[in-house]
XYZ file of C-alpha atoms in Angstrom:
442
model
C 47.473 -35.270 -2.771
C 43.718 -35.848 -2.278
C 41.749 -32.674 -2.017
C 39.075 -32.955 0.586
C 37.183 -29.725 -0.109
C 36.667 -27.409 -3.084
C 37.644 -24.520 -1.111
C 41.126 -26.090 -0.735
C 41.594 -26.044 -4.418
C 40.485 -22.518 -4.609
C 43.093 -21.440 -1.997
C 45.640 -23.415 -3.877
C 44.714 -21.758 -7.028
C 45.074 -18.306 -5.715
C 48.525 -19.287 -3.921
C 49.816 -20.503 -7.212
C 48.657 -17.430 -9.278
C 50.485 -15.431 -6.376
C 53.788 -17.364 -6.766
C 53.772 -17.073 -10.469
C 52.972 -13.556 -10.343
C 55.873 -12.861 -7.747
C 58.308 -14.475 -9.762
C 57.451 -12.497 -12.835
C 57.585 -9.289 -11.129
C 61.046 -10.028 -9.577
C 62.488 -10.285 -13.252
C 64.414 -7.340 -14.124
C 62.362 -6.934 -17.353
C 59.543 -6.065 -15.076
C 60.823 -2.641 -13.816
C 61.736 0.421 -15.794
C 65.286 0.513 -14.332
C 66.060 -3.008 -15.542
C 67.025 -4.073 -11.866
C 65.448 -7.141 -10.359
C 62.822 -6.362 -7.562
C 63.104 -7.764 -4.260
C 61.014 -10.452 -3.007
C 58.746 -8.637 -0.534
C 57.999 -5.840 -3.028
C 57.091 -8.470 -5.922
C 55.126 -10.559 -3.480
C 53.110 -7.716 -2.004
C 52.248 -6.323 -5.547
C 51.401 -9.792 -6.947
C 48.972 -10.349 -3.770
C 47.451 -7.052 -4.092
C 46.874 -7.553 -7.745
C 45.560 -11.208 -7.784
C 43.490 -10.257 -4.608
C 42.196 -7.304 -6.737
C 43.085 -4.999 -3.618
C 45.188 -2.126 -5.223
C 47.463 -1.304 -2.139
C 50.919 -0.539 -3.534
C 54.457 -0.102 -1.951
C 56.003 1.225 -5.274
C 54.520 3.677 -7.698
C 52.934 1.507 -10.471
C 53.520 3.894 -13.426
C 56.889 4.783 -12.533
C 58.476 1.637 -11.026
C 56.961 -1.220 -13.288
C 57.839 -1.336 -16.957
C 55.102 -2.248 -19.552
C 55.725 -5.886 -19.095
C 55.488 -5.524 -15.167
C 52.285 -3.547 -15.746
C 51.071 -6.293 -18.091
C 51.616 -8.895 -15.450
C 49.820 -6.890 -12.950
C 46.917 -6.500 -15.432
C 46.964 -10.273 -15.926
C 46.742 -11.050 -12.056
C 43.898 -8.471 -11.632
C 41.804 -10.391 -14.472
C 42.687 -13.750 -13.090
C 42.016 -12.747 -9.407
C 38.833 -11.033 -10.482
C 37.464 -13.777 -12.583
C 38.556 -16.491 -10.128
C 41.271 -18.898 -10.785
C 38.922 -21.968 -10.848
C 36.612 -20.153 -13.182
C 39.225 -19.900 -15.552
C 40.487 -23.371 -14.984
C 36.842 -24.594 -15.358
C 36.738 -23.008 -18.988
C 39.953 -24.435 -20.082
C 39.039 -27.898 -18.926
C 35.679 -27.596 -20.930
C 37.488 -26.459 -24.059
C 40.037 -29.346 -23.899
C 37.597 -32.217 -22.738
C 34.425 -30.545 -24.224
C 32.750 -31.590 -20.862
C 32.982 -30.652 -17.204
C 33.159 -33.448 -14.816
C 31.593 -33.525 -11.219
C 34.467 -32.479 -9.447
C 35.485 -29.573 -11.705
C 31.719 -28.471 -11.264
C 32.220 -28.487 -7.541
C 35.315 -26.451 -7.630
C 33.778 -24.025 -10.124
C 30.888 -23.865 -7.623
C 32.993 -22.959 -4.912
C 34.564 -19.989 -6.816
C 31.570 -18.518 -8.417
C 29.119 -19.131 -5.541
C 26.502 -20.597 -7.873
C 23.596 -22.104 -6.127
C 23.379 -25.523 -8.024
C 25.455 -27.833 -9.907
C 23.295 -27.815 -12.805
C 24.046 -24.119 -13.730
C 27.654 -23.923 -12.999
C 28.422 -24.335 -16.761
C 26.206 -21.318 -17.837
C 27.390 -19.276 -14.750
C 31.060 -19.905 -15.818
C 30.509 -18.718 -19.140
C 28.147 -15.964 -18.056
C 31.037 -14.748 -15.989
C 33.298 -14.552 -18.787
C 30.895 -12.993 -21.155
C 29.845 -10.380 -18.727
C 33.263 -9.260 -17.861
C 34.614 -8.992 -21.229
C 31.697 -7.001 -22.488
C 31.766 -4.440 -19.577
C 35.339 -4.268 -19.583
C 35.470 -3.705 -23.345
C 32.729 -0.950 -23.358
C 34.306 0.972 -20.456
C 37.912 0.621 -22.224
C 36.451 2.224 -25.428
C 34.926 5.129 -23.459
C 37.927 5.693 -21.497
C 40.308 5.348 -24.548
C 38.243 7.921 -26.533
C 38.406 10.283 -23.464
C 42.222 9.867 -23.014
C 42.983 10.426 -26.651
C 40.511 13.231 -27.673
C 40.485 14.784 -24.196
C 44.283 14.552 -23.069
C 45.976 14.168 -26.423
C 47.357 10.588 -25.808
C 48.526 8.799 -28.779
C 46.198 6.143 -30.142
C 47.861 3.093 -28.652
C 48.732 4.817 -25.448
C 45.080 5.876 -25.091
C 43.877 2.173 -25.851
C 46.257 0.932 -23.151
C 45.297 3.299 -20.417
C 41.592 2.587 -21.445
C 42.153 -1.209 -21.183
C 44.123 -1.137 -17.855
C 41.853 1.014 -16.024
C 38.716 -0.642 -17.360
C 39.970 -3.971 -16.143
C 41.055 -2.341 -12.960
C 37.780 -1.054 -12.443
C 35.506 -3.886 -13.334
C 37.584 -6.155 -10.924
C 37.379 -3.427 -8.246
C 41.057 -3.553 -8.091
C 42.056 0.409 -7.983
C 45.313 -0.114 -9.589
C 46.055 3.247 -11.743
C 48.730 4.248 -14.181
C 48.832 7.536 -12.733
C 51.132 8.464 -9.737
C 48.170 10.309 -8.152
C 45.685 7.602 -9.075
C 42.665 9.581 -10.257
C 43.272 12.768 -8.401
C 44.080 14.621 -11.809
C 40.662 13.469 -13.121
C 38.594 14.548 -10.033
C 36.597 17.018 -12.056
C 36.260 14.950 -15.300
C 32.836 12.875 -15.464
C 34.057 11.240 -18.734
C 36.862 9.432 -16.949
C 35.100 9.068 -13.561
C 31.662 7.972 -14.662
C 32.741 4.852 -16.822
C 34.843 3.863 -13.922
C 32.162 4.274 -11.473
C 29.695 2.008 -13.613
C 32.181 -0.556 -13.962
C 33.001 -0.652 -10.085
C 29.286 -1.074 -9.499
C 28.702 -3.731 -12.068
C 31.436 -5.784 -10.825
C 30.751 -5.135 -7.255
C 27.008 -6.434 -7.571
C 28.271 -9.749 -8.801
C 27.229 -11.814 -11.777
C 24.294 -13.877 -10.078
C 22.473 -10.258 -9.542
C 23.330 -8.854 -12.835
C 22.218 -12.127 -14.639
C 18.775 -12.136 -12.676
C 18.216 -8.312 -13.323
C 18.840 -8.840 -17.171
C 16.569 -12.034 -17.161
C 13.708 -10.161 -15.477
C 13.743 -7.631 -18.301
C 13.203 -10.379 -20.735
C 10.532 -12.233 -18.650
C 8.291 -9.571 -17.224
C 6.294 -10.517 -14.119
C 8.885 -12.571 -12.514
C 10.024 -11.508 -9.060
C 13.713 -11.079 -8.187
C 15.145 -13.734 -5.749
C 15.723 -12.887 -2.085
C 19.349 -12.600 -2.720
C 19.086 -10.182 -5.556
C 16.546 -7.915 -3.582
C 18.684 -7.795 -0.605
C 21.944 -7.129 -2.592
C 20.505 -4.375 -4.702
C 18.592 -2.555 -1.786
C 21.594 -2.847 0.604
C 24.286 -1.796 -2.069
C 22.169 1.166 -3.004
C 21.348 2.335 0.522
C 24.955 2.186 1.534
C 26.054 3.873 -1.831
C 23.559 6.836 -0.761
C 25.117 6.774 2.829
C 28.687 6.833 1.722
C 28.161 9.645 -0.895
C 26.225 11.840 1.714
C 28.711 11.045 4.494
C 31.517 12.143 2.352
C 29.954 15.142 1.107
C 28.707 16.140 4.812
C 32.260 15.703 6.427
C 34.468 16.957 3.777
C 32.216 19.729 2.252
C 34.389 22.624 3.938
C 37.661 20.725 4.058
C 39.793 22.993 1.829
C 42.242 20.183 1.227
C 39.488 17.831 -0.213
C 36.064 19.101 -1.509
C 36.242 22.638 -0.129
C 37.919 24.201 -3.020
C 35.575 22.615 -5.623
C 32.389 24.114 -6.994
C 29.033 22.366 -6.381
C 28.874 19.958 -9.391
C 32.271 19.001 -9.095
C 31.631 18.255 -5.360
C 28.792 16.041 -6.172
C 30.890 14.105 -8.688
C 33.710 13.511 -6.303
C 31.332 12.633 -3.493
C 29.885 10.125 -5.672
C 33.012 8.673 -6.648
C 34.124 8.413 -3.108
C 30.789 6.844 -2.061
C 31.351 3.958 -4.617
C 34.870 3.373 -4.149
C 34.817 1.906 -0.542
C 32.552 -0.708 -2.015
C 36.111 -2.117 -2.562
C 37.488 -0.415 -5.841
C 40.257 1.542 -4.386
C 40.547 4.216 -7.002
C 40.698 7.680 -5.191
C 40.045 11.245 -6.683
C 41.022 12.980 -3.535
C 44.063 12.749 -1.216
C 42.807 10.444 1.544
C 45.647 11.799 3.872
C 43.733 14.850 4.158
C 40.413 13.213 5.058
C 38.670 14.115 8.459
C 38.814 11.145 10.872
C 35.160 11.004 10.601
C 35.331 10.330 7.042
C 38.018 7.730 7.635
C 35.937 6.064 10.138
C 32.854 5.996 7.876
C 34.960 4.536 5.051
C 36.190 1.859 7.499
C 32.578 0.716 7.915
C 31.792 0.905 4.057
C 34.998 -1.166 3.246
C 34.344 -3.799 5.762
C 30.854 -4.453 4.549
C 32.356 -4.493 0.931
C 30.124 -5.390 -2.042
C 27.905 -8.188 -3.440
C 28.407 -11.942 -3.174
C 30.084 -13.627 -6.151
C 31.455 -10.254 -7.389
C 34.764 -8.669 -7.602
C 34.349 -6.740 -4.565
C 35.588 -7.860 -1.158
C 34.414 -7.346 2.489
C 31.944 -9.381 4.438
C 29.421 -8.751 1.714
C 26.255 -6.451 1.674
C 24.009 -9.721 2.129
C 25.837 -10.566 5.292
C 25.321 -7.214 6.640
C 21.660 -6.987 5.652
C 20.730 -10.409 7.080
C 22.390 -9.767 10.285
C 20.340 -6.639 10.572
C 17.111 -8.507 9.943
C 18.261 -11.068 12.577
C 18.762 -8.338 15.301
C 15.491 -6.779 14.155
C 13.668 -10.122 14.867
C 15.295 -10.647 18.156
C 14.399 -7.223 19.531
C 10.767 -7.745 18.278
C 10.937 -11.244 20.240
C 9.976 -13.160 17.028
C 11.251 -16.916 17.084
C 12.144 -17.008 13.262
C 13.687 -14.259 10.939
C 11.713 -13.057 8.016
C 13.441 -11.006 5.176
C 11.211 -9.471 2.452
C 8.380 -12.040 2.640
C 10.675 -14.927 3.094
C 11.917 -16.920 6.243
C 15.603 -17.203 6.787
C 16.902 -20.638 7.411
C 18.937 -21.128 10.885
C 22.111 -22.235 8.991
C 22.201 -18.964 6.941
C 21.891 -16.834 10.080
C 24.945 -18.675 11.557
C 26.915 -18.418 8.379
C 26.229 -14.640 8.215
C 27.300 -14.372 11.937
C 30.390 -16.550 11.453
C 31.574 -14.506 8.414
C 31.081 -11.039 10.369
C 32.712 -12.013 13.407
C 35.587 -13.684 11.872
C 36.176 -10.611 9.686
C 36.044 -8.458 12.785
C 38.495 -10.910 14.546
C 40.886 -10.757 11.532
C 40.942 -7.076 11.187
C 41.414 -6.534 15.043
C 44.466 -8.781 14.965
C 45.806 -7.038 11.883
C 45.397 -3.640 13.408
C 46.790 -4.567 16.744
C 49.909 -6.134 15.162
C 50.489 -2.899 12.856
C 50.172 -0.800 15.883
C 52.862 -2.542 17.465
C 55.150 -2.406 14.694
C 54.516 1.280 13.686
C 54.140 4.748 15.052
C 51.050 5.681 13.020
C 47.932 6.689 14.551
C 45.163 4.408 15.182
C 42.864 5.659 12.463
C 45.496 5.408 9.870
C 46.394 1.848 10.855
C 42.729 0.721 11.182
C 42.027 2.208 7.856
C 44.887 0.478 6.291
C 43.729 -3.135 7.836
C 40.239 -2.687 6.927
C 41.275 -1.765 3.222
C 43.571 -4.860 3.089
C 40.883 -7.031 4.455
C 38.164 -5.631 2.435
C 40.588 -5.740 -0.692
C 39.916 -2.198 -1.234
C 43.114 -0.618 -1.876
C 42.554 2.825 -0.340
C 45.123 4.076 1.729
C 46.170 7.313 3.599
C 49.687 7.034 2.105
C 51.395 4.834 4.951
C 51.488 1.528 2.894
C 55.125 1.900 1.668
C 56.380 3.204 5.129
C 55.186 0.235 6.827
C 58.088 -2.133 7.933
C 58.482 -5.415 6.144
C 56.842 -7.527 9.012
C 53.973 -5.198 8.784
C 53.678 -5.463 5.018
C 53.417 -9.222 5.608
C 50.744 -8.672 7.797
C 48.872 -6.813 5.094
C 49.619 -9.478 2.657
C 47.911 -12.039 4.833
C 44.912 -9.660 5.451
C 44.551 -9.235 1.557
C 44.698 -12.922 0.861
C 42.295 -13.897 3.781
C 39.880 -10.972 2.739
C 39.718 -12.219 -1.092
C 39.036 -15.822 -0.291
C 36.769 -15.131 2.880
C 36.858 -16.283 6.279
C 34.809 -19.322 5.569
C 36.501 -20.519 2.351
C 39.895 -20.206 4.117
C 38.582 -21.996 7.321
C 37.042 -24.713 5.214
C 40.202 -25.128 2.997
C 42.266 -25.597 5.980
C 40.118 -28.139 7.711
C 41.263 -31.619 7.074
C 38.009 -33.156 7.377
C 34.323 -32.656 8.327
C 33.462 -34.006 11.799
C 29.766 -34.668 11.995
C 28.069 -34.546 15.392
C 26.941 -37.782 16.596
C 24.905 -36.746 19.576
C 23.311 -33.651 21.101
C 24.115 -32.668 24.732
C 21.253 -31.401 27.025
C 19.931 -27.904 26.499
C 20.735 -25.293 28.966
C 20.425 -21.320 28.477
C 23.207 -19.115 29.833
C 22.611 -15.459 30.608
C 23.321 -13.127 27.474
C 24.199 -9.512 28.098
């Protein structure tokens, strides 16, 4: 079979990882009881892991054995780094070179801007991931060991699992209540928050920030400036929104003292960036809080990071497009640079396709279940944004609805543009232009 577009290989790679993960999770050795897992449960868990989402239909620490948890951890790592990034590294190790086709495939996965730097991007992604995961794992292992009297190897295991899950914005936890038991523990929450932010910003942004420290005087690129500013602004908005709407809620923040409220508020301001960890029971959230989280989850994190959503750059660029249109300006300027028309079209396409996918998923789930609209919408956006936050209805959704969530997670991880280009058989260049005519808008 001849691949016509690198996006097709990316989709095929994620599909293959899903199949392998599903088969492994169906084995009796993957469960605590030693019984084989049903196809749907295994498929849902595998997709949730490889798409670094975190939605679950069975309790991770009590249902899956150590082997099953290791499979989930491996799928998270593969999904976070990207199937084609790992394949590119293996190809270079075997052949000591990277061909043009492999560079194109790696470029499609890592979102690098040119073929010349694909090799350094691939190795940089691996290096950054291992450094951050190792550092967070050490901090968490020390806390679990000395703060909660876990045995040495258990503490190490917990540290590694949650570090990988946090950096890859997966949200899988080895505690039945996720992180609710650590809501007032900054030594657990802060390392996880930092890992989520670094993974969510994306390698290109982190690499450029680090390079600028070495070469003072160089200005950040437009992509980095837009990503950092928008990510920071949305982080502040999310934190303040949670604090304002849940401050007096006795089932969430109401029973906590001031500094613990601020800690938990920060945590839940970060997690909709698509991490999926929760230190509060989302089933008790106010409808306003859920709606704010819907917006934040849909936007997601940075491009080429482990977060999902339509990305903060897409959201920010559309804001600049709207601002230019309101001002009546013929071109769009962003932080001292002019925005090309094709980038504007791409941002609009990604956003509208995302809206369409979420709406279709929400309508389908509403037709299949008796849950409220705010619960179903939250679940759909969480799946599409590969977040993993839930009000607790995931396991109660019927089989057909869980398949809808599987589709939303898969599409959300790969991105509407990648999915569409992967399914396209060939490009059809326009050979002529039709006469221009302006319809009435609005």
